Amino acid sequence: MGLLRDELLKSIWHAFTALDVDQSGKVSKSQLKVLSHNLCTVMKIPHDPVALEQHFKDDDEGPVSNQGYMPYLNRFILDKVRDNFDILEFNNVCWTLCFKKNINMSHLLISNDDAFKVWCIFNFLSEDRYPLVIITEEIEYFLRKLMEAMGGIWNQERFDDYKLMLNRKQQCLIAWELIELVGMGHFSKGMNRQTLSMGISEVFQELILDVLRQGYMMKKGHKRKNWTERWFVLGPNSMSYYVSEDLTDKKGDILLDRNCCVESLPDKEGKKCLFIVKCSDKSFEISASDKKRKQEWIQAIQTCIQLLRLGLPSPHLEARLRRRELRQKQQAEQGELEERMRLLQIANENKHRQLESMRKKLEEAAATATLEEQRRKQTQTDLQDRYRTDLEREKMVRQQMEEQVAQKSSELEQYLQRVKELEDMYHRLEDALEDERQARQDEEIMRKLQTRLLEEESAKRAELEQIHLQQQRAISQTQAEKQELESERLAKEMALQAAMLQLERLERERHGALEQYEEVRMKLEQAANKTKSWKDKVAKHEGLVRLIQPGDKGPQRMTNWGPAAFTDTELDLRKKSWQERKNHNQSASSERGVG
């Protein structure tokens, strides 16, 4: 009864809306009285006109809204409804009240009766919400049924274009728009009016009248035992047979219940394709035109009996409920999918922001490394310039000393050969000292280079560990995120491989620096040994050196190897120059540390 009430309310809603001429949502009580009387008459319910007045006695000043009419409709009409009335007549009453005010039939290819049938089909397929509409899925279901009934070919591409146009508007149709869509023949081009009318009638009988199958078959009589051709119509709980397909002369009914059964019979009495329908009071022998139709009729009757045994509604009603449940499930899944997509989009944006932050950090690190390299090159250039200046200064000092030796050469002719040997030894000593100083400078440079390489290696190892941790966290995500972040993980692996290659390059550079450091250290040791040997030789000849010195000019500074080669003034100048270079190097190192 709940399903019947819902279907009745749809037709009543059309009638109530048609009475609302100014579309204010309210109808006068006099019109409601007429509507209520007609409804009670067609549904065979005793009408109580006083009940309407009493129900609205507090609202005598104006019309009644749909919400105000619903309590009266439920209490005094729908609660008293039984299934002993003709629902087609009921629908026809509601149709008569509403169709003239909503649609013009003059330009349509269908008759008023066909439009009524489309209107009934709309009420059956429409959604259970008001105002009543039919969605695109049900429109496609109805049009497919109609094309199948007319024997036409369904054009999915044309319907997709129409659905796309419909989705730009409201994604659904009201009853009058559906009638106009069918009546204009948009999806039945090439079909005449009669074919379209027959197709509408067949769909109407299938969906509204619950006609599961119909057609001509031969039936054996119970009294005279003769065979007569009849038009059979199979419904959910009965199988009626008529003289012809116009359904004007009904000859009888075969009432179906859960105790009935249908069985195939062998050919006899010159009749083929026989089957028998066994009921509780009598049996009916029927002959189909061929084996295929015989099997189809047996299967359809068995389906009806099975539905009666299970207490299920008609197949079309059950199919409609299943379609609605499927749409609701799909809408719920679509909502869940959209929510998951939204969450994934948020996660993707967060990952993108993290990657962008990492990229900026890498760019900043690269810029810092470039700046540090520029500073290192500048420092190296400054040191080279300073070393060049020192060498030039030493060359000048050496030239001055050579000039002094040349001035005294006249006084030291007897010792000329020995002086030449000492000069040669002196030059070799200077070269050894220069080699030792250069080796120490190279050692300092290599130590700084090794320190920088170790720092870069440490930074790269920390970066690799951070990337490794991020990769481990990415791997620990859910399977769905793992699939979507696979590309990101590959990119990180490529970055990790690049970093590993860079780390290996730095490792090779560090080993190379260590080898150079060992080589410089060996050179320094060789230079130190060479210097020591030359100092011993000079010590042996200190008497000679003392002989070629000029006269006594004051106290002479003594060293571990004998008298010094420089005076106190020259030594003070060299100490002052060395202290200035040391302070300058310390200030440059502090500036690099701050940078």
Short mmCIF file of N, CA and C in Angstrom, two decimals, residues 209-331:
data_model
loop_
_atom_site.label_atom_id
_atom_site.label_comp_id
_atom_site.label_asym_id
_atom_site.label_seq_id
_atom_site.Cartn_x
_atom_site.Cartn_y
_atom_site.Cartn_z
N LEU A 209 0.69 -1.21 -16.94
CA LEU A 209 -0.29 -2.28 -16.75
C LEU A 209 0.37 -3.59 -16.32
N ASP A 210 1.68 -3.60 -16.15
CA ASP A 210 2.43 -4.78 -15.72
C ASP A 210 2.20 -5.97 -16.66
N VAL A 211 2.12 -5.69 -17.96
CA VAL A 211 1.99 -6.76 -18.94
C VAL A 211 3.39 -7.31 -19.20
N LEU A 212 3.60 -8.54 -18.73
CA LEU A 212 4.92 -9.14 -18.88
C LEU A 212 5.11 -9.76 -20.25
N ARG A 213 4.01 -10.22 -20.83
CA ARG A 213 4.09 -10.81 -22.17
C ARG A 213 2.70 -10.85 -22.77
N GLN A 214 2.59 -10.73 -24.09
CA GLN A 214 1.31 -10.81 -24.77
C GLN A 214 1.53 -11.32 -26.19
N GLY A 215 0.47 -11.98 -26.72
CA GLY A 215 0.56 -12.52 -28.07
C GLY A 215 -0.52 -13.57 -28.33
N TYR A 216 -0.65 -13.96 -29.61
CA TYR A 216 -1.65 -14.95 -30.00
C TYR A 216 -1.13 -16.36 -29.73
N MET A 217 -2.02 -17.21 -29.16
CA MET A 217 -1.75 -18.64 -28.97
C MET A 217 -3.08 -19.39 -29.09
N MET A 218 -3.00 -20.70 -29.28
CA MET A 218 -4.18 -21.57 -29.35
C MET A 218 -4.47 -22.12 -27.95
N LYS A 219 -5.79 -22.10 -27.58
CA LYS A 219 -6.21 -22.60 -26.27
C LYS A 219 -7.25 -23.70 -26.45
N LYS A 220 -7.12 -24.76 -25.66
CA LYS A 220 -8.06 -25.87 -25.72
C LYS A 220 -9.23 -25.60 -24.78
N GLY A 221 -10.45 -25.74 -25.30
CA GLY A 221 -11.63 -25.49 -24.49
C GLY A 221 -11.86 -26.59 -23.45
N HIS A 222 -12.63 -26.23 -22.37
CA HIS A 222 -12.88 -27.20 -21.32
C HIS A 222 -14.13 -28.06 -21.60
N LYS A 223 -15.06 -27.52 -22.37
CA LYS A 223 -16.32 -28.26 -22.62
C LYS A 223 -16.26 -28.99 -23.95
N ARG A 224 -16.08 -28.23 -25.03
CA ARG A 224 -16.10 -28.87 -26.36
C ARG A 224 -14.73 -29.41 -26.79
N LYS A 225 -13.68 -29.09 -26.03
CA LYS A 225 -12.33 -29.61 -26.29
C LYS A 225 -11.80 -29.19 -27.65
N ASN A 226 -12.30 -28.07 -28.17
CA ASN A 226 -11.78 -27.58 -29.46
C ASN A 226 -10.67 -26.55 -29.20
N TRP A 227 -9.88 -26.31 -30.23
CA TRP A 227 -8.77 -25.37 -30.12
C TRP A 227 -9.15 -24.04 -30.78
N THR A 228 -8.97 -22.95 -30.05
CA THR A 228 -9.37 -21.62 -30.54
C THR A 228 -8.19 -20.66 -30.33
N GLU A 229 -8.00 -19.79 -31.32
CA GLU A 229 -6.93 -18.80 -31.19
C GLU A 229 -7.39 -17.65 -30.30
N ARG A 230 -6.57 -17.29 -29.34
CA ARG A 230 -6.88 -16.21 -28.39
C ARG A 230 -5.64 -15.30 -28.24
N TRP A 231 -5.95 -14.04 -27.86
CA TRP A 231 -4.88 -13.06 -27.55
C TRP A 231 -4.64 -13.09 -26.04
N PHE A 232 -3.46 -13.57 -25.65
CA PHE A 232 -3.14 -13.73 -24.22
C PHE A 232 -2.33 -12.52 -23.72
N VAL A 233 -2.69 -12.10 -22.50
CA VAL A 233 -1.98 -11.01 -21.82
C VAL A 233 -1.57 -11.51 -20.44
N LEU A 234 -0.23 -11.58 -20.19
CA LEU A 234 0.29 -12.09 -18.92
C LEU A 234 0.60 -10.92 -17.99
N GLY A 235 -0.04 -10.92 -16.82
CA GLY A 235 0.22 -9.93 -15.79
C GLY A 235 0.92 -10.55 -14.60
N PRO A 236 1.17 -9.78 -13.53
CA PRO A 236 1.88 -10.32 -12.36
C PRO A 236 1.14 -11.45 -11.67
N ASN A 237 -0.20 -11.42 -11.66
CA ASN A 237 -0.95 -12.44 -10.92
C ASN A 237 -2.11 -13.05 -11.73
N SER A 238 -2.12 -12.80 -13.04
CA SER A 238 -3.18 -13.38 -13.87
C SER A 238 -2.73 -13.43 -15.31
N MET A 239 -3.44 -14.29 -16.05
CA MET A 239 -3.17 -14.43 -17.49
C MET A 239 -4.53 -14.38 -18.20
N SER A 240 -4.82 -13.21 -18.78
CA SER A 240 -6.13 -13.00 -19.42
C SER A 240 -6.03 -13.34 -20.90
N TYR A 241 -7.19 -13.76 -21.47
CA TYR A 241 -7.21 -14.05 -22.90
C TYR A 241 -8.45 -13.42 -23.52
N TYR A 242 -8.23 -12.82 -24.74
CA TYR A 242 -9.24 -12.04 -25.45
C TYR A 242 -9.43 -12.64 -26.85
N VAL A 243 -10.51 -12.16 -27.49
CA VAL A 243 -10.79 -12.61 -28.86
C VAL A 243 -9.73 -12.06 -29.81
N SER A 244 -9.34 -10.77 -29.62
CA SER A 244 -8.35 -10.15 -30.49
C SER A 244 -7.48 -9.22 -29.64
N GLU A 245 -6.50 -8.63 -30.29
CA GLU A 245 -5.54 -7.80 -29.57
C GLU A 245 -6.07 -6.43 -29.20
N ASP A 246 -7.29 -6.07 -29.68
CA ASP A 246 -7.84 -4.77 -29.27
C ASP A 246 -8.41 -4.80 -27.87
N LEU A 247 -8.42 -5.98 -27.22
CA LEU A 247 -8.81 -6.17 -25.82
C LEU A 247 -10.26 -5.77 -25.54
N THR A 248 -11.11 -5.80 -26.55
CA THR A 248 -12.51 -5.39 -26.35
C THR A 248 -13.37 -6.54 -25.82
N ASP A 249 -13.10 -7.75 -26.26
CA ASP A 249 -13.93 -8.91 -25.88
C ASP A 249 -13.08 -9.88 -25.06
N LYS A 250 -13.19 -9.76 -23.75
CA LYS A 250 -12.42 -10.61 -22.85
C LYS A 250 -13.15 -11.94 -22.66
N LYS A 251 -12.43 -13.06 -22.83
CA LYS A 251 -13.05 -14.37 -22.74
C LYS A 251 -12.80 -15.06 -21.40
N GLY A 252 -11.77 -14.63 -20.64
CA GLY A 252 -11.55 -15.27 -19.35
C GLY A 252 -10.19 -14.91 -18.76
N ASP A 253 -9.97 -15.41 -17.53
CA ASP A 253 -8.70 -15.16 -16.81
C ASP A 253 -8.17 -16.48 -16.26
N ILE A 254 -6.89 -16.59 -16.27
CA ILE A 254 -6.21 -17.68 -15.59
C ILE A 254 -5.53 -17.07 -14.36
N LEU A 255 -6.11 -17.26 -13.20
CA LEU A 255 -5.59 -16.64 -11.97
C LEU A 255 -4.38 -17.42 -11.48
N LEU A 256 -3.29 -16.71 -11.28
CA LEU A 256 -2.04 -17.33 -10.85
C LEU A 256 -1.85 -17.11 -9.35
N ASP A 257 -1.35 -18.13 -8.67
CA ASP A 257 -0.97 -17.99 -7.26
C ASP A 257 0.27 -18.85 -7.02
N ARG A 258 0.71 -18.91 -5.77
CA ARG A 258 1.94 -19.62 -5.45
C ARG A 258 1.83 -21.14 -5.64
N ASN A 259 0.59 -21.66 -5.75
CA ASN A 259 0.40 -23.10 -5.92
C ASN A 259 0.34 -23.53 -7.39
N CYS A 260 0.32 -22.57 -8.30
CA CYS A 260 0.25 -22.89 -9.73
C CYS A 260 1.61 -23.38 -10.22
N CYS A 261 1.55 -24.04 -11.38
CA CYS A 261 2.79 -24.47 -12.03
C CYS A 261 2.55 -24.55 -13.52
N VAL A 262 3.63 -24.53 -14.29
CA VAL A 262 3.55 -24.62 -15.74
C VAL A 262 4.52 -25.71 -16.19
N GLU A 263 4.02 -26.56 -17.12
CA GLU A 263 4.82 -27.69 -17.58
C GLU A 263 4.69 -27.82 -19.09
N SER A 264 5.75 -28.35 -19.68
CA SER A 264 5.74 -28.60 -21.12
C SER A 264 5.03 -29.92 -21.41
N LEU A 265 4.32 -29.98 -22.56
CA LEU A 265 3.60 -31.19 -22.96
C LEU A 265 4.13 -31.68 -24.30
N PRO A 266 4.04 -32.99 -24.52
CA PRO A 266 4.44 -33.50 -25.85
C PRO A 266 3.38 -33.16 -26.90
N ASP A 267 3.75 -33.22 -28.13
CA ASP A 267 2.81 -32.92 -29.21
C ASP A 267 1.70 -33.98 -29.25
N LYS A 268 0.47 -33.52 -29.48
CA LYS A 268 -0.67 -34.44 -29.56
C LYS A 268 -1.80 -33.76 -30.31
N GLU A 269 -2.72 -34.56 -30.83
CA GLU A 269 -3.92 -34.07 -31.52
C GLU A 269 -3.55 -33.11 -32.64
N GLY A 270 -2.37 -33.31 -33.23
CA GLY A 270 -1.96 -32.45 -34.34
C GLY A 270 -1.45 -31.10 -33.91
N LYS A 271 -1.33 -30.90 -32.62
CA LYS A 271 -0.85 -29.61 -32.10
C LYS A 271 0.58 -29.79 -31.60
N LYS A 272 1.38 -28.76 -31.86
CA LYS A 272 2.78 -28.76 -31.44
C LYS A 272 3.04 -27.62 -30.47
N CYS A 273 4.21 -27.66 -29.86
CA CYS A 273 4.65 -26.61 -28.93
C CYS A 273 3.62 -26.42 -27.81
N LEU A 274 3.25 -27.51 -27.16
CA LEU A 274 2.22 -27.47 -26.13
C LEU A 274 2.83 -27.27 -24.75
N PHE A 275 2.07 -26.59 -23.88
CA PHE A 275 2.39 -26.53 -22.45
C PHE A 275 1.07 -26.38 -21.68
N ILE A 276 1.10 -26.68 -20.39
CA ILE A 276 -0.10 -26.66 -19.57
C ILE A 276 0.14 -25.81 -18.34
N VAL A 277 -0.84 -24.98 -17.99
CA VAL A 277 -0.82 -24.17 -16.77
C VAL A 277 -1.78 -24.82 -15.78
N LYS A 278 -1.22 -25.34 -14.68
CA LYS A 278 -2.03 -26.03 -13.68
C LYS A 278 -2.34 -25.10 -12.53
N CYS A 279 -3.66 -24.87 -12.30
CA CYS A 279 -4.10 -24.06 -11.16
C CYS A 279 -4.80 -24.98 -10.16
N SER A 280 -5.23 -24.40 -9.05
CA SER A 280 -5.84 -25.21 -7.99
C SER A 280 -7.19 -25.79 -8.42
N ASP A 281 -7.95 -25.08 -9.28
CA ASP A 281 -9.30 -25.55 -9.64
C ASP A 281 -9.34 -26.20 -11.02
N LYS A 282 -8.47 -25.73 -11.96
CA LYS A 282 -8.49 -26.31 -13.31
C LYS A 282 -7.14 -26.11 -13.97
N SER A 283 -7.00 -26.76 -15.13
CA SER A 283 -5.76 -26.65 -15.90
C SER A 283 -6.09 -26.14 -17.30
N PHE A 284 -5.09 -25.50 -17.94
CA PHE A 284 -5.29 -24.89 -19.26
C PHE A 284 -4.18 -25.37 -20.18
N GLU A 285 -4.61 -26.02 -21.29
CA GLU A 285 -3.65 -26.47 -22.29
C GLU A 285 -3.55 -25.42 -23.39
N ILE A 286 -2.29 -25.04 -23.74
CA ILE A 286 -2.06 -23.94 -24.68
C ILE A 286 -1.00 -24.39 -25.67
N SER A 287 -1.16 -23.93 -26.92
CA SER A 287 -0.22 -24.25 -27.99
C SER A 287 0.38 -22.96 -28.53
N ALA A 288 1.72 -22.84 -28.46
CA ALA A 288 2.41 -21.67 -29.00
C ALA A 288 2.71 -21.86 -30.48
N SER A 289 3.12 -20.80 -31.13
CA SER A 289 3.36 -20.86 -32.58
C SER A 289 4.66 -21.57 -32.93
N ASP A 290 5.66 -21.50 -32.06
CA ASP A 290 6.93 -22.20 -32.30
C ASP A 290 7.58 -22.51 -30.96
N LYS A 291 8.69 -23.23 -31.01
CA LYS A 291 9.35 -23.66 -29.79
C LYS A 291 9.95 -22.49 -29.01
N LYS A 292 10.43 -21.48 -29.72
CA LYS A 292 11.04 -20.33 -29.05
C LYS A 292 10.00 -19.59 -28.22
N ARG A 293 8.82 -19.31 -28.85
CA ARG A 293 7.78 -18.59 -28.11
C ARG A 293 7.22 -19.46 -26.98
N LYS A 294 7.16 -20.76 -27.20
CA LYS A 294 6.71 -21.66 -26.12
C LYS A 294 7.64 -21.54 -24.90
N GLN A 295 8.94 -21.58 -25.16
CA GLN A 295 9.89 -21.50 -24.04
C GLN A 295 9.81 -20.13 -23.37
N GLU A 296 9.64 -19.06 -24.16
CA GLU A 296 9.54 -17.72 -23.59
C GLU A 296 8.30 -17.58 -22.72
N TRP A 297 7.14 -18.14 -23.16
CA TRP A 297 5.92 -18.08 -22.35
C TRP A 297 6.07 -18.89 -21.06
N ILE A 298 6.64 -20.08 -21.15
CA ILE A 298 6.84 -20.90 -19.95
C ILE A 298 7.73 -20.16 -18.95
N GLN A 299 8.80 -19.56 -19.46
CA GLN A 299 9.73 -18.86 -18.57
C GLN A 299 9.06 -17.65 -17.92
N ALA A 300 8.26 -16.90 -18.70
CA ALA A 300 7.59 -15.72 -18.15
C ALA A 300 6.57 -16.11 -17.08
N ILE A 301 5.79 -17.20 -17.34
CA ILE A 301 4.79 -17.64 -16.35
C ILE A 301 5.49 -18.16 -15.09
N GLN A 302 6.59 -18.89 -15.24
CA GLN A 302 7.34 -19.35 -14.07
C GLN A 302 7.88 -18.18 -13.27
N THR A 303 8.30 -17.13 -13.96
CA THR A 303 8.79 -15.93 -13.24
C THR A 303 7.69 -15.31 -12.40
N CYS A 304 6.46 -15.19 -12.96
CA CYS A 304 5.33 -14.64 -12.20
C CYS A 304 5.02 -15.50 -10.98
N ILE A 305 5.00 -16.80 -11.15
CA ILE A 305 4.69 -17.70 -10.02
C ILE A 305 5.77 -17.59 -8.96
N GLN A 306 7.03 -17.49 -9.38
CA GLN A 306 8.12 -17.38 -8.41
C GLN A 306 8.03 -16.07 -7.63
N LEU A 307 7.67 -14.97 -8.31
CA LEU A 307 7.50 -13.68 -7.62
C LEU A 307 6.36 -13.75 -6.62
N LEU A 308 5.26 -14.45 -7.01
CA LEU A 308 4.13 -14.60 -6.07
C LEU A 308 4.54 -15.43 -4.85
N ARG A 309 5.34 -16.46 -5.06
CA ARG A 309 5.79 -17.28 -3.93
C ARG A 309 6.71 -16.50 -2.99
N LEU A 310 7.55 -15.61 -3.57
CA LEU A 310 8.47 -14.82 -2.74
C LEU A 310 7.84 -13.55 -2.21
N GLY A 311 6.63 -13.23 -2.67
CA GLY A 311 5.96 -12.02 -2.21
C GLY A 311 6.63 -10.75 -2.70
N LEU A 312 7.26 -10.79 -3.88
CA LEU A 312 7.96 -9.64 -4.43
C LEU A 312 7.04 -8.84 -5.35
N PRO A 313 7.31 -7.55 -5.54
CA PRO A 313 6.48 -6.75 -6.46
C PRO A 313 6.74 -7.13 -7.91
N SER A 314 6.10 -6.40 -8.82
CA SER A 314 6.24 -6.70 -10.24
C SER A 314 7.69 -6.46 -10.68
N PRO A 315 8.13 -7.14 -11.73
CA PRO A 315 9.54 -7.01 -12.16
C PRO A 315 9.93 -5.58 -12.49
N HIS A 316 9.01 -4.84 -13.16
CA HIS A 316 9.36 -3.47 -13.55
C HIS A 316 9.49 -2.58 -12.32
N LEU A 317 8.61 -2.75 -11.35
CA LEU A 317 8.71 -1.97 -10.13
C LEU A 317 9.98 -2.31 -9.36
N GLU A 318 10.27 -3.61 -9.30
CA GLU A 318 11.50 -4.02 -8.62
C GLU A 318 12.74 -3.51 -9.36
N ALA A 319 12.69 -3.53 -10.70
CA ALA A 319 13.81 -3.01 -11.48
C ALA A 319 13.99 -1.51 -11.26
N ARG A 320 12.86 -0.78 -11.16
CA ARG A 320 12.96 0.65 -10.89
C ARG A 320 13.59 0.91 -9.53
N LEU A 321 13.18 0.13 -8.52
CA LEU A 321 13.77 0.29 -7.18
C LEU A 321 15.26 -0.04 -7.21
N ARG A 322 15.61 -1.09 -7.95
CA ARG A 322 17.04 -1.44 -8.03
C ARG A 322 17.83 -0.34 -8.72
N ARG A 323 17.26 0.25 -9.78
CA ARG A 323 17.97 1.35 -10.46
C ARG A 323 18.17 2.53 -9.52
N ARG A 324 17.14 2.84 -8.73
CA ARG A 324 17.29 3.95 -7.79
C ARG A 324 18.33 3.64 -6.72
N GLU A 325 18.30 2.40 -6.20
CA GLU A 325 19.31 2.03 -5.20
C GLU A 325 20.71 2.08 -5.81
N LEU A 326 20.83 1.64 -7.07
CA LEU A 326 22.12 1.69 -7.73
C LEU A 326 22.59 3.13 -7.92
N ARG A 327 21.65 4.03 -8.32
CA ARG A 327 22.03 5.44 -8.46
C ARG A 327 22.46 6.04 -7.14
N GLN A 328 21.69 5.73 -6.06
CA GLN A 328 22.07 6.24 -4.74
C GLN A 328 23.45 5.73 -4.33
N LYS A 329 23.70 4.44 -4.61
CA LYS A 329 25.01 3.87 -4.28
C LYS A 329 26.11 4.54 -5.10
N GLN A 330 25.82 4.75 -6.40
CA GLN A 330 26.82 5.41 -7.25
C GLN A 330 27.06 6.84 -6.80
N GLN A 331 25.97 7.55 -6.40
CA GLN A 331 26.15 8.91 -5.91
C GLN A 331 26.98 8.92 -4.64
#
